[in-house]
């Protein structure tokens, strides 16, 4: 699998973001959807990656800088043709390592509380994300859960 920064202009990634947004609307009420559209994913505070396997788009994810010490995981999605192949696990590891390189102390996320989001929550739990209160501009919402991971930094002297 190859992970690369994506400019969000390719046909495949545009379709996957559309699939992501559609999935959110099928599983969440409109007021509880926090997924970003293409224009918002192109903002300067967001780095967006795509995952490719043998020339096929396998997944995507993004890291939004909330401040110099805090990042937010956004738009994690695995293509339906690549489910259960480790795409999300590999990408999440990549994004966490990037957050550490940037010097972030915490990486946070919002995801749905419904059953459809259970696989995502299990993935985040396996990476030692812990449930927390809303962060940034989020508000308490029965349709959302909030998670965070404290990042450890090891420095060689």
Coordinates of N, CA, C and O in Angstrom, one line a residue:
X1 N 0.8 -1.2 0.0 CA 0.0 0.0 0.0 C 0.9 1.2 0.0 O 1.9 1.3 0.7
X2 N 0.5 2.2 -0.8 CA 1.2 3.5 -0.8 C 0.2 4.6 -0.3 O -0.9 4.7 -0.7
X3 N 0.8 5.4 0.6 CA 0.0 6.5 1.2 C 0.7 7.8 0.7 O 1.9 7.9 0.8
X4 N -0.1 8.6 0.2 CA 0.4 9.9 -0.4 C -0.5 11.1 -0.1 O -1.7 10.9 0.0
X5 N 0.1 12.2 0.0 CA -0.7 13.4 0.1 C -1.5 13.6 -1.2 O -1.0 13.4 -2.3
X6 N -2.7 14.0 -1.0 CA -3.6 14.0 -2.1 C -4.2 15.5 -2.3 O -4.5 16.1 -1.3
X7 N -4.3 16.0 -3.5 CA -4.8 17.3 -3.7 C -6.3 17.4 -3.9 O -6.9 18.4 -4.2
X8 N -7.0 16.2 -3.8 CA -8.4 16.1 -3.9 C -9.0 16.5 -5.2 O -10.1 17.0 -5.3
X9 N -8.3 16.3 -6.3 CA -8.8 16.6 -7.6 C -9.1 15.4 -8.5 O -9.8 15.5 -9.5
X10 N -8.6 14.3 -8.1 CA -8.8 13.1 -8.9 C -10.2 12.5 -8.8 O -10.9 12.6 -7.8
X11 N -10.7 11.9 -9.9 CA -12.0 11.3 -10.0 C -12.3 10.3 -8.9 O -13.3 10.4 -8.2
X12 N -11.3 9.5 -8.6 CA -11.5 8.4 -7.6 C -11.7 9.0 -6.2 O -12.6 8.6 -5.5
X13 N -10.9 10.0 -5.9 CA -11.0 10.5 -4.5 C -12.3 11.4 -4.4 O -12.9 11.3 -3.3
X14 N -12.7 12.0 -5.4 CA -13.9 12.8 -5.4 C -15.1 11.8 -5.2 O -16.0 12.1 -4.4
X15 N -15.0 10.7 -5.8 CA -16.1 9.7 -5.6 C -16.1 9.1 -4.2 O -17.1 8.9 -3.6
X16 N -14.9 8.9 -3.7 CA -14.8 8.3 -2.3 C -15.3 9.3 -1.3 O -16.0 8.9 -0.3
X17 N -15.0 10.6 -1.4 CA -15.5 11.6 -0.5 C -17.0 11.7 -0.6 O -17.7 11.8 0.4
X18 N -17.5 11.6 -1.8 CA -19.0 11.5 -2.0 C -19.6 10.3 -1.3 O -20.7 10.5 -0.7
X19 N -19.0 9.2 -1.4 CA -19.4 8.0 -0.7 C -19.4 8.2 0.8 O -20.3 7.8 1.5
X20 N -18.3 8.8 1.2 CA -18.2 9.1 2.7 C -19.3 10.0 3.2 O -20.0 9.7 4.2
X21 N -19.6 11.1 2.4 CA -20.6 12.0 2.8 C -22.0 11.3 2.8 O -22.8 11.5 3.7
X22 N -22.2 10.5 1.8 CA -23.5 9.8 1.7 C -23.7 8.8 2.9 O -24.7 8.7 3.4
X23 N -22.6 8.1 3.2 CA -22.6 7.2 4.4 C -22.9 7.9 5.6 O -23.7 7.4 6.5
X24 N -22.4 9.1 5.8 CA -22.7 9.9 7.0 C -24.2 10.3 7.0 O -24.8 10.2 8.0
X25 N -24.7 10.7 5.9 CA -26.1 11.1 5.8 C -27.1 9.9 6.0 O -28.2 10.1 6.5
X26 N -26.7 8.7 5.7 CA -27.5 7.5 5.9 C -27.5 7.1 7.4 O -28.5 6.5 7.8
X27 N -26.5 7.4 8.1 CA -26.3 7.0 9.5 C -26.4 8.0 10.6 O -26.3 7.7 11.7
X28 N -26.5 9.3 10.2 CA -26.6 10.4 11.2 C -27.6 11.4 10.8 O -27.8 11.7 9.6
X29 N -28.3 12.0 11.7 CA -29.1 13.1 11.4 C -28.3 14.3 10.9 O -27.2 14.5 11.3
X30 N -28.9 15.2 10.0 CA -28.1 16.3 9.4 C -27.4 17.1 10.4 O -26.2 17.5 10.1
X31 N -28.0 17.4 11.5 CA -27.4 18.3 12.5 C -26.2 17.7 13.2 O -25.4 18.4 13.9
X32 N -26.0 16.4 13.0 CA -24.9 15.7 13.7 C -23.8 15.2 12.7 O -22.9 14.4 13.1
X33 N -23.9 15.7 11.5 CA -22.9 15.3 10.5 C -21.7 16.3 10.6 O -22.0 17.5 10.3
X34 N -20.5 15.8 10.8 CA -19.4 16.7 10.9 C -18.3 16.4 9.9 O -17.2 17.0 9.9
X35 N -18.7 15.6 8.9 CA -17.8 15.3 7.8 C -17.6 16.5 6.9 O -18.5 17.3 6.7
X36 N -16.4 16.7 6.4 CA -16.1 17.8 5.6 C -16.3 17.5 4.1 O -15.9 16.4 3.6
X37 N -16.8 18.5 3.3 CA -16.9 18.3 1.9 C -15.5 18.6 1.3 O -14.5 19.0 1.9
X38 N -15.4 18.5 -0.1 CA -14.2 18.7 -0.8 C -13.6 20.1 -0.5 O -12.4 20.2 -0.3
X39 N -14.4 21.1 -0.6 CA -13.9 22.5 -0.4 C -13.3 22.6 1.0 O -12.2 23.2 1.1
X40 N -13.9 22.1 2.0 CA -13.4 22.3 3.4 C -12.2 21.4 3.6 O -11.3 21.8 4.4
X41 N -12.1 20.3 2.9 CA -10.9 19.4 3.1 C -9.7 20.1 2.4 O -8.6 19.7 2.7
X42 N -9.9 21.0 1.5 CA -8.8 21.7 0.9 C -8.2 22.9 1.7 O -7.3 23.5 1.2
X43 N -8.7 23.2 2.8 CA -8.2 24.3 3.6 C -6.8 24.0 4.1 O -6.4 22.9 4.3
X44 N -6.1 25.1 4.3 CA -4.6 25.0 4.5 C -4.3 24.3 5.8 O -3.2 23.7 6.0
X45 N -5.2 24.3 6.8 CA -4.9 23.7 8.1 C -5.1 22.1 8.0 O -4.9 21.4 9.0
X46 N -5.5 21.6 6.8 CA -5.8 20.2 6.7 C -4.8 19.6 5.7 O -4.6 20.1 4.6
X47 N -4.3 18.4 6.1 CA -3.4 17.6 5.2 C -4.3 16.4 5.0 O -4.8 15.7 5.9
X48 N -4.4 16.0 3.7 CA -5.3 14.9 3.3 C -4.4 13.9 2.5 O -3.6 14.2 1.7
X49 N -4.6 12.6 2.9 CA -3.9 11.5 2.3 C -4.8 10.5 1.7 O -6.0 10.3 2.1
X50 N -4.4 9.9 0.6 CA -5.1 8.8 0.0 C -4.2 7.6 0.1 O -3.0 7.7 0.1
X51 N -4.8 6.4 0.1 CA -4.1 5.1 0.2 C -4.4 4.4 -1.1 O -5.6 4.3 -1.5
X52 N -3.3 3.9 -1.7 CA -3.5 3.2 -3.0 C -2.9 1.8 -2.9 O -1.9 1.6 -2.3
X53 N -3.6 0.9 -3.6 CA -3.1 -0.5 -3.6 C -3.2 -1.0 -5.1 O -4.4 -1.0 -5.6
X54 N -2.1 -1.3 -5.7 CA -2.1 -1.8 -7.1 C -2.9 -0.9 -8.0 O -3.7 -1.4 -8.8
X55 N -2.7 0.4 -7.8 CA -3.4 1.4 -8.7 C -4.8 1.7 -8.4 O -5.5 2.5 -9.1
X56 N -5.3 1.1 -7.3 CA -6.7 1.4 -6.9 C -6.8 2.2 -5.6 O -6.0 1.9 -4.7
X57 N -7.7 3.1 -5.6 CA -7.9 3.9 -4.3 C -8.4 3.0 -3.3 O -9.5 2.4 -3.4
X58 N -7.7 2.8 -2.1 CA -8.2 2.0 -1.1 C -8.8 2.7 0.1 O -9.5 2.1 0.9
X59 N -8.4 4.0 0.3 CA -8.9 4.7 1.4 C -8.4 6.1 1.5 O -7.6 6.5 0.7
X60 N -8.8 6.8 2.5 CA -8.4 8.2 2.7 C -8.5 8.6 4.2 O -9.2 8.0 5.0
X61 N -7.9 9.7 4.5 CA -8.0 10.3 5.8 C -7.2 11.6 5.9 O -6.5 11.9 5.0
X62 N -7.5 12.4 6.9 CA -6.9 13.7 7.0 C -6.6 14.1 8.4 O -7.1 13.5 9.4
X63 N -5.7 15.1 8.5 CA -5.3 15.6 9.8 C -5.5 17.1 9.8 O -4.9 17.8 8.9
X64 N -6.3 17.6 10.7 CA -6.6 19.1 10.8 C -5.8 19.6 11.9 O -5.9 19.1 13.1
X65 N -5.0 20.7 11.7 CA -4.3 21.3 12.8 C -5.3 22.3 13.6 O -5.8 23.2 13.0
X66 N -5.6 21.9 14.8 CA -6.4 22.8 15.6 C -5.6 23.9 16.3 O -6.0 25.0 16.4
X67 N -4.4 23.5 16.7 CA -3.4 24.5 17.1 C -2.0 23.8 17.0 O -2.0 22.6 16.6
X68 N -1.0 24.4 17.4 CA 0.4 23.8 17.3 C 0.6 22.6 18.0 O 1.6 21.9 17.8
X69 N -0.2 22.2 19.0 CA -0.1 21.1 19.8 C -1.2 20.1 19.8 O -1.2 19.1 20.4
X70 N -2.2 20.4 18.9 CA -3.4 19.6 18.9 C -3.9 19.4 17.5 O -4.2 20.4 16.8
X71 N -4.1 18.1 17.1 CA -4.6 17.8 15.7 C -5.9 17.0 15.8 O -6.2 16.4 16.8
X72 N -6.7 17.1 14.8 CA -8.0 16.4 14.7 C -7.9 15.4 13.5 O -7.7 15.9 12.4
X73 N -8.3 14.2 13.7 CA -8.4 13.2 12.7 C -9.8 13.5 12.0 O -10.8 13.6 12.6
X74 N -9.7 13.5 10.6 CA -10.9 13.8 9.8 C -11.0 12.8 8.6 O -10.0 12.3 8.2
X75 N -12.2 12.6 8.2 CA -12.5 11.9 6.9 C -11.8 10.6 6.7 O -11.4 10.2 5.6
X76 N -11.7 9.8 7.7 CA -11.2 8.4 7.6 C -12.3 7.6 6.8 O -13.4 7.5 7.3
X77 N -11.8 7.0 5.8 CA -12.8 6.2 5.0 C -12.0 5.1 4.2 O -11.0 5.4 3.6
X78 N -12.5 3.9 4.2 CA -11.9 2.8 3.4 C -12.9 2.6 2.3 O -14.1 2.5 2.5
X79 N -12.3 2.4 1.1 CA -13.2 2.1 -0.1 C -13.9 0.8 0.1 O -13.3 -0.2 0.7
X80 N -15.1 0.7 -0.3 CA -15.9 -0.6 -0.1 C -15.2 -1.8 -0.7 O -15.4 -2.9 -0.2
X81 N -14.4 -1.6 -1.7 CA -13.7 -2.8 -2.3 C -12.4 -3.2 -1.5 O -11.8 -4.2 -1.9
X82 N -12.1 -2.5 -0.5 CA -10.9 -2.7 0.3 C -11.1 -2.9 1.8 O -10.2 -2.8 2.6
X83 N -12.3 -3.2 2.2 CA -12.6 -3.3 3.6 C -11.9 -4.6 4.1 O -11.7 -5.6 3.4
X84 N -11.5 -4.5 5.4 CA -10.9 -5.6 6.1 C -9.6 -6.1 5.5 O -9.2 -7.2 5.6
X85 N -8.9 -5.1 4.9 CA -7.5 -5.4 4.4 C -6.4 -4.6 5.2 O -5.3 -4.7 4.8
X86 N -6.8 -4.0 6.2 CA -5.8 -3.2 7.0 C -5.6 -1.8 6.5 O -4.6 -1.2 7.0
X87 N -6.4 -1.3 5.6 CA -6.2 0.0 5.0 C -6.3 1.1 6.1 O -5.4 1.9 6.3
X88 N -7.4 1.1 6.9 CA -7.6 2.1 7.9 C -6.5 2.0 9.0 O -6.0 3.0 9.5
X89 N -6.1 0.8 9.4 CA -5.1 0.6 10.4 C -3.8 1.2 9.9 O -3.1 2.0 10.7
X90 N -3.4 1.0 8.7 CA -2.1 1.5 8.2 C -2.2 3.0 8.1 O -1.2 3.7 8.5
X91 N -3.3 3.5 7.6 CA -3.4 5.0 7.5 C -3.4 5.7 8.8 O -2.8 6.7 9.0
X92 N -4.2 5.1 9.8 CA -4.2 5.7 11.1 C -2.8 5.8 11.7 O -2.4 6.8 12.3
X93 N -2.1 4.7 11.6 CA -0.7 4.7 12.1 C 0.1 5.8 11.4 O 0.8 6.5 12.1
X94 N 0.0 5.9 10.1 CA 0.7 7.0 9.4 C 0.3 8.4 9.9 O 1.2 9.2 10.1
X95 N -0.9 8.6 10.1 CA -1.4 9.9 10.6 C -0.9 10.2 12.0 O -0.5 11.3 12.3
X96 N -1.0 9.2 12.8 CA -0.5 9.4 14.2 C 1.0 9.7 14.2 O 1.5 10.6 14.9
X97 N 1.8 9.0 13.4 CA 3.2 9.3 13.3 C 3.5 10.8 12.7 O 4.4 11.5 13.2
X98 N 2.7 11.2 11.8 CA 2.8 12.6 11.3 C 2.5 13.6 12.4 O 3.1 14.6 12.5
X99 N 1.4 13.3 13.2 CA 1.1 14.2 14.3 C 2.2 14.3 15.3 O 2.5 15.4 15.8
X100 N 2.9 13.2 15.6 CA 4.0 13.2 16.5 C 5.2 14.0 15.9 O 5.8 14.8 16.6
X101 N 5.4 13.9 14.6 CA 6.5 14.6 13.9 C 6.2 16.1 14.0 O 7.1 16.9 14.1
X102 N 4.9 16.5 13.9 CA 4.6 17.9 14.0 C 4.7 18.5 15.4 O 4.5 19.7 15.6
X103 N 4.8 17.6 16.4 CA 4.9 18.0 17.8 C 3.6 18.1 18.5 O 3.5 18.7 19.6
X104 N 2.6 17.5 17.9 CA 1.3 17.6 18.6 C 1.4 16.7 19.9 O 2.0 15.7 19.9
X105 N 0.7 17.2 20.9 CA 0.6 16.4 22.2 C -0.7 15.6 22.2 O -0.7 14.6 22.9
X106 N -1.7 16.0 21.4 CA -2.9 15.3 21.4 C -3.5 15.2 20.0 O -3.4 16.2 19.2
X107 N -4.1 14.1 19.7 CA -4.9 14.0 18.5 C -6.3 13.5 18.9 O -6.5 12.6 19.7
X108 N -7.3 14.2 18.4 CA -8.7 14.0 18.8 C -9.5 13.7 17.5 O -9.1 13.9 16.4
X109 N -10.7 13.2 17.8 CA -11.6 12.9 16.7 C -13.1 12.9 17.2 O -13.3 12.7 18.4
X110 N -14.0 13.0 16.3 CA -15.4 12.9 16.5 C -15.9 11.8 15.6 O -15.5 11.8 14.4
X111 N -16.7 10.9 16.1 CA -17.3 9.9 15.2 C -18.7 9.6 15.7 O -19.1 10.2 16.8
X112 N -19.5 8.9 15.0 CA -20.9 8.6 15.4 C -21.0 7.6 16.5 O -20.2 6.8 16.7
X113 N -22.1 7.8 17.3 CA -22.4 6.9 18.4 C -23.2 5.7 18.0 O -23.4 4.8 18.7
X114 N -23.7 5.7 16.7 CA -24.6 4.6 16.3 C -23.8 3.4 16.0 O -22.6 3.4 15.8
X115 N -24.5 2.3 15.8 CA -23.9 0.9 15.6 C -23.1 0.9 14.3 O -22.0 0.3 14.3
X116 N -23.5 1.7 13.3 CA -22.7 1.7 12.0 C -21.3 2.2 12.2 O -20.4 1.9 11.4
X117 N -21.0 2.9 13.3 CA -19.7 3.5 13.6 C -18.9 2.6 14.5 O -17.8 3.0 14.9
X118 N -19.4 1.5 15.0 CA -18.7 0.6 15.9 C -17.4 0.2 15.4 O -16.4 0.2 16.1
X119 N -17.3 -0.3 14.1 CA -15.9 -0.7 13.6 C -14.9 0.4 13.7 O -13.7 0.2 14.1
X120 N -15.3 1.7 13.5 CA -14.4 2.8 13.6 C -14.0 3.0 15.0 O -12.8 3.2 15.3
X121 N -14.9 2.9 15.9 CA -14.6 3.1 17.4 C -13.7 2.0 17.9 O -12.7 2.3 18.6
X122 N -13.9 0.8 17.4 CA -13.0 -0.3 17.8 C -11.6 -0.1 17.3 O -10.6 -0.4 18.0
X123 N -11.5 0.4 16.1 CA -10.2 0.7 15.5 C -9.5 1.7 16.4 O -8.3 1.6 16.8
X124 N -10.2 2.8 16.7 CA -9.6 3.9 17.5 C -9.2 3.4 18.9 O -8.1 3.7 19.4
X125 N -10.1 2.6 19.5 CA -9.8 2.0 20.8 C -8.5 1.2 20.7 O -7.7 1.2 21.7
X126 N -8.3 0.4 19.6 CA -7.1 -0.4 19.5 C -5.8 0.4 19.4 O -4.7 -0.1 19.7
X127 N -6.0 1.7 19.0 CA -4.8 2.6 19.0 C -4.7 3.4 20.3 O -4.0 4.4 20.3
X128 N -5.4 3.0 21.3 CA -5.4 3.7 22.6 C -6.0 5.1 22.6 O -5.7 5.9 23.4
X129 N -7.0 5.3 21.7 CA -7.8 6.5 21.8 C -8.8 6.3 23.0 O -9.3 5.2 23.2
X130 N -9.0 7.3 23.8 CA -9.9 7.2 24.9 C -11.1 8.2 24.7 O -10.9 9.3 24.1
X131 N -12.2 7.8 25.2 CA -13.4 8.7 25.1 C -13.2 9.9 26.0 O -12.6 9.9 27.0
X132 N -13.7 11.0 25.4 CA -13.5 12.3 26.1 C -14.7 13.2 25.9 O -15.6 12.9 25.2
X133 N -14.6 14.4 26.5 CA -15.6 15.4 26.3 C -15.4 16.1 24.9 O -14.3 15.9 24.3
X134 N -16.4 16.8 24.4 CA -16.2 17.5 23.1 C -15.0 18.5 23.2 O -14.7 19.0 24.2
X135 N -14.4 18.6 22.1 CA -13.2 19.5 22.0 C -13.5 20.5 20.9 O -14.5 20.4 20.1
X136 N -12.6 21.5 20.7 CA -12.7 22.5 19.7 C -14.1 23.1 19.8 O -14.5 23.5 20.8
X137 N -14.8 23.2 18.6 CA -16.1 23.8 18.6 C -17.2 22.8 18.7 O -18.4 23.2 18.5
X138 N -16.9 21.6 19.0 CA -18.0 20.6 19.1 C -18.8 20.8 20.4 O -18.3 21.3 21.4
X139 N -20.1 20.3 20.3 CA -21.0 20.4 21.5 C -21.4 19.0 21.8 O -21.4 18.1 21.0
X140 N -21.8 18.8 23.1 CA -22.4 17.5 23.4 C -23.5 17.1 22.4 O -24.3 18.0 22.1
X141 N -23.6 15.9 22.0 CA -24.5 15.4 21.0 C -24.7 13.9 21.2 O -23.7 13.2 21.2
X142 N -25.9 13.5 21.4 CA -26.1 12.0 21.6 C -25.7 11.2 20.4 O -25.5 10.0 20.5
X143 N -25.6 11.8 19.2 CA -25.2 11.1 18.0 C -23.7 11.1 17.8 O -23.3 10.5 16.8
X144 N -22.9 11.7 18.6 CA -21.5 11.8 18.5 C -20.8 11.3 19.7 O -21.3 11.3 20.8
X145 N -19.6 10.7 19.5 CA -18.7 10.4 20.5 C -17.4 11.1 20.2 O -17.1 11.3 19.0
X146 N -16.6 11.4 21.2 CA -15.4 12.1 21.0 C -14.3 11.3 21.7 O -14.5 10.7 22.7
X147 N -13.2 11.2 21.0 CA -12.0 10.4 21.5 C -10.8 11.2 21.3 O -10.7 12.1 20.4
X148 N -9.8 10.9 22.1 CA -8.5 11.5 22.0 C -7.4 10.6 22.3 O -7.6 9.6 23.0
X149 N -6.2 10.9 21.8 CA -5.0 10.1 22.1 C -3.9 11.0 22.5 O -3.6 12.0 21.7
X150 N -3.3 10.8 23.7 CA -2.1 11.6 24.1 C -1.0 11.0 23.3 O -0.8 9.8 23.3
X151 N -0.2 11.8 22.7 CA 1.0 11.4 21.9 C 2.3 11.5 22.8 O 2.5 12.5 23.4
X152 N 3.0 10.4 22.7 CA 4.3 10.4 23.4 C 5.4 10.7 22.4 O 5.3 10.3 21.3
X153 N 6.3 11.5 22.9 CA 7.5 11.9 22.1 C 8.7 11.4 22.7 O 9.0 11.6 23.9
X154 N 9.6 10.7 22.0 CA 10.8 10.2 22.5 C 11.9 11.0 21.8 O 12.0 11.0 20.5
X155 N 12.8 11.6 22.5 CA 13.8 12.4 22.0 C 15.2 11.8 22.3 O 15.4 11.4 23.4
X156 N 16.0 11.7 21.3 CA 17.4 11.1 21.5 C 18.3 12.3 22.0 O 18.2 13.4 21.4
X157 N 19.1 12.1 23.0 CA 20.0 13.1 23.5 C 21.4 12.8 23.1 O 21.8 11.7 22.9

